[in-house]
Amino acid sequence: MCPKTSKTTPLLLIAGICFVIVLVGITGITLINNINLSNIIRLNEKVASDSVSNNENQIKELNYVNNHPRNVYLKLNASKEDEEEQMQKEQGQEHEPLEVPKISAVVGGSKVKVRDNHLKEPSEGMPLPLSTPPPPPPTFTTWPSSGDSPNSSGDSPSPLVDTPPLPFGGVKYNASSGLIDYEKRNQVVKMMEHAWHNYKLYAWGKNELRPLSQRPHSGSIFGSYDLGATIVDGLDTLYIMGLEKEYREGRDWIERKFSLDNISAELSVFETNIRFVGGMLTLYAFTGDPLYKEKAQHIADKLLPAFQTPTGIPYALVNTKTGVAKNYGWASGGSSILSEFGTLHLEFAYLSDITGNPLYRERVQTIRQVLKEIEKPKGLYPNFLNPKTGKWGQLHMSLGALGDSYYEYLLKAWLQSGQTDEEAREMYDEAMLAIMDKMVRFSPGGLTYVSDLKFDRLEHKMDHLACFSGGLFALGAATRQNDYTDKYMEVGKGITNTCHESYIRAPTQLGPEAFRFSEAVEARALRSQEKYYILRPETFESYFVLWRLTHDQKYRDWGWEAVLALEKHCRTAHGYCGLRNVYQQEPQKDDVQQSFFLAETLKYLYLLFSDDSVLPLDEWVFNTEAHPLPIKGANAYYRQAPVTLPVSNAS
Ligand code: DMJ
């Protein structure tokens, strides 16, 4: 039997079809809109990728503005001004809107006033926000003289609640330069991820990675123990880049595994200090996590037996279990090495301030006094000093291997102290004057270089290590005006240019370990043992400092050339390797991913493409392993321990 057809059936059918058509129509329009919208967003993002006008970036900036200590202050001032404006409106005093002041007018110099209690110094547990993006970039158009510094009285700097950001007193903000180059910076982040993930895969908890053989590597500087050098060295870079998951993995490893107790490692005092103590201190400054302060102190305590010498100049090596310390057999008659014992000051001074224990500062202050009082041949510091007799060894001087970071730490100790450690600045100025006179030279082709000096003989050779000095000369010039300021800035730029030349004169576009100047060659390695490149950072460090100080685009361009060269020649499927000969078209790789590649090389490249307000140079000073330490009196992340007064007997 056929079903009975009702009259209402076609009507229902038509109504149903109409409903479906309407539904499809609405969905279609929505989809098309969404597709268009996402295309537009993508297009906008692309167009705006180099610009801070990108919406997303504005949001990041706002977060940054909300969170950064300097901007917390600015925001509070701004809201105070808003309040005043509101009050004026209410009182009928509304006036013509003023021209919006440029950020420079608000931030720079004396217009910044900090009101009491506006800015609380972060204590333990209050972290620096992960990945700190943008606003306005400083250019150093004027320099403060020593007398201009509010701290030049020699008094301890007041806590930041009383003191506006200051050490680079002549900072001017120029809102049109120093923006983020997102595309290039993202590439550097990807490099970091590649280096880290492969270390994690094949060498987790060990010191370094062998990318070609996919197994761990450990240099003798780590005493052949598994100290997780790449984790401790690379962790602050992850933090700065905002790689939170990776950062947490590293923090977790440090908490669960890192300890020097019960191991009999013979450690390099210098390397352990700059990589491990320095790394932990930066992480403490960033996060306020007491774990890092404890670890920094734990490591430094293990190094202390090395300081038990008649002069207080420490030995190079110390056994973490027995405390037995000694020097390298090859170092001039049992000498300690200038760049090693002279590169402890920043870490030990800061450790004293965050622990409230003066002992660490006392140790490095003793070293300082020996070096201050000793007679210096022609005003120069030889690379070797006997810790028992207090006498110089061989009269070799260098701004490269064996000397380099001693000079760096003189300038930076002064910067770190909020420009109050005048002794350090004076020693720096005197040393650089002698170096300018006796060691800085200009090649016939017009290249500036800083030569090694052996007794009275110039070697006309410059180590890759000495390439950091381009940035050092410039930073010294930018922070104090004196008769030599302009000349030093030129020398800083000149050395940086020469190091760049040493890179681009090699087919790999990566620079050799050392290069020479002669009738025949300039900025080129001559000996086979000088032709390697081990992922060193010094040239990029100078690009970064010079970029921050001048905003000359060429420094970013040079950094990008280096990124491309690293990707082409040093990248492997399982991490990054150094090269055995930079002058070969297809050089052999050395199968070592150095921990400083993550700590320094990638950090400086990342910062080169970042806005200036990511670790501004007037708030942070980089240790020689690129671990940023806060500047006293200018940086709310200094986290100085409260002063504990001696208990009085009187009751
Ligand atoms: C790093 O460990 C430090 O920069 C040190 O001061 C010198 N050598 C390496 C990187 O080349």
mmCIF file of N, CA and C in Angstrom, residues 2-3 115 151 220 264 310 321 362 396 480 490 519 564 627 638 650:
data_model
loop_
_atom_site.group_PDB
_atom_site.id
_atom_site.type_symbol
_atom_site.label_atom_id
_atom_site.label_comp_id
_atom_site.label_asym_id
_atom_site.label_seq_id
_atom_site.Cartn_x
_atom_site.Cartn_y
_atom_site.Cartn_z
ATOM 1 N N CYS A 2 0.454 2.122 -0.922
ATOM 2 C CA CYS A 2 1.236 3.367 -0.979
ATOM 3 C C CYS A 2 0.895 4.255 0.191
ATOM 4 N N PRO A 3 1.907 5.000 0.677
ATOM 5 C CA PRO A 3 1.618 5.944 1.748
ATOM 6 C C PRO A 3 0.746 7.072 1.256
ATOM 7 N N ARG A 115 59.052 58.748 41.912
ATOM 8 C CA ARG A 115 58.398 59.092 43.170
ATOM 9 C C ARG A 115 58.564 57.933 44.138
ATOM 10 N N ASN A 151 76.166 59.447 41.148
ATOM 11 C CA ASN A 151 76.798 58.553 42.108
ATOM 12 C C ASN A 151 78.276 58.836 42.280
ATOM 13 N N SER A 220 88.496 19.539 28.798
ATOM 14 C CA SER A 220 89.170 19.389 30.089
ATOM 15 C C SER A 220 88.804 20.520 31.050
ATOM 16 N N SER A 264 85.263 14.758 42.530
ATOM 17 C CA SER A 264 86.655 15.165 42.637
ATOM 18 C C SER A 264 87.096 15.785 41.321
ATOM 19 N N PRO A 310 99.994 33.167 48.814
ATOM 20 C CA PRO A 310 100.605 34.266 49.569
ATOM 21 C C PRO A 310 100.134 35.653 49.130
ATOM 22 N N LYS A 321 86.922 18.455 45.484
ATOM 23 C CA LYS A 321 86.779 17.610 46.671
ATOM 24 C C LYS A 321 87.876 17.908 47.692
ATOM 25 N N GLU A 362 85.647 40.607 48.932
ATOM 26 C CA GLU A 362 86.985 40.782 49.517
ATOM 27 C C GLU A 362 88.040 40.033 48.709
ATOM 28 N N HIS A 396 104.678 39.192 28.081
ATOM 29 C CA HIS A 396 103.809 39.116 26.894
ATOM 30 C C HIS A 396 102.518 39.847 27.230
ATOM 31 N N ARG A 480 82.017 57.697 29.222
ATOM 32 C CA ARG A 480 82.691 58.818 29.891
ATOM 33 C C ARG A 480 83.387 59.702 28.847
ATOM 34 N N GLU A 490 86.430 55.774 17.560
ATOM 35 C CA GLU A 490 86.908 55.438 16.213
ATOM 36 C C GLU A 490 87.681 54.123 16.212
ATOM 37 N N GLU A 519 103.463 42.742 5.027
ATOM 38 C CA GLU A 519 103.540 43.359 3.701
ATOM 39 C C GLU A 519 102.571 42.668 2.747
ATOM 40 N N LEU A 564 73.973 33.665 8.008
ATOM 41 C CA LEU A 564 73.910 32.860 6.783
ATOM 42 C C LEU A 564 75.120 31.928 6.670
ATOM 43 N N HIS A 627 76.682 36.569 30.034
ATOM 44 C CA HIS A 627 75.599 36.474 31.014
ATOM 45 C C HIS A 627 75.357 37.880 31.573
ATOM 46 N N TYR A 638 68.390 44.017 40.529
ATOM 47 C CA TYR A 638 69.677 43.804 41.213
ATOM 48 C C TYR A 638 69.523 42.861 42.404
ATOM 49 N N ALA A 650 73.686 46.092 73.805
ATOM 50 C CA ALA A 650 72.852 46.870 74.742
ATOM 51 C C ALA A 650 71.410 46.433 74.627
#
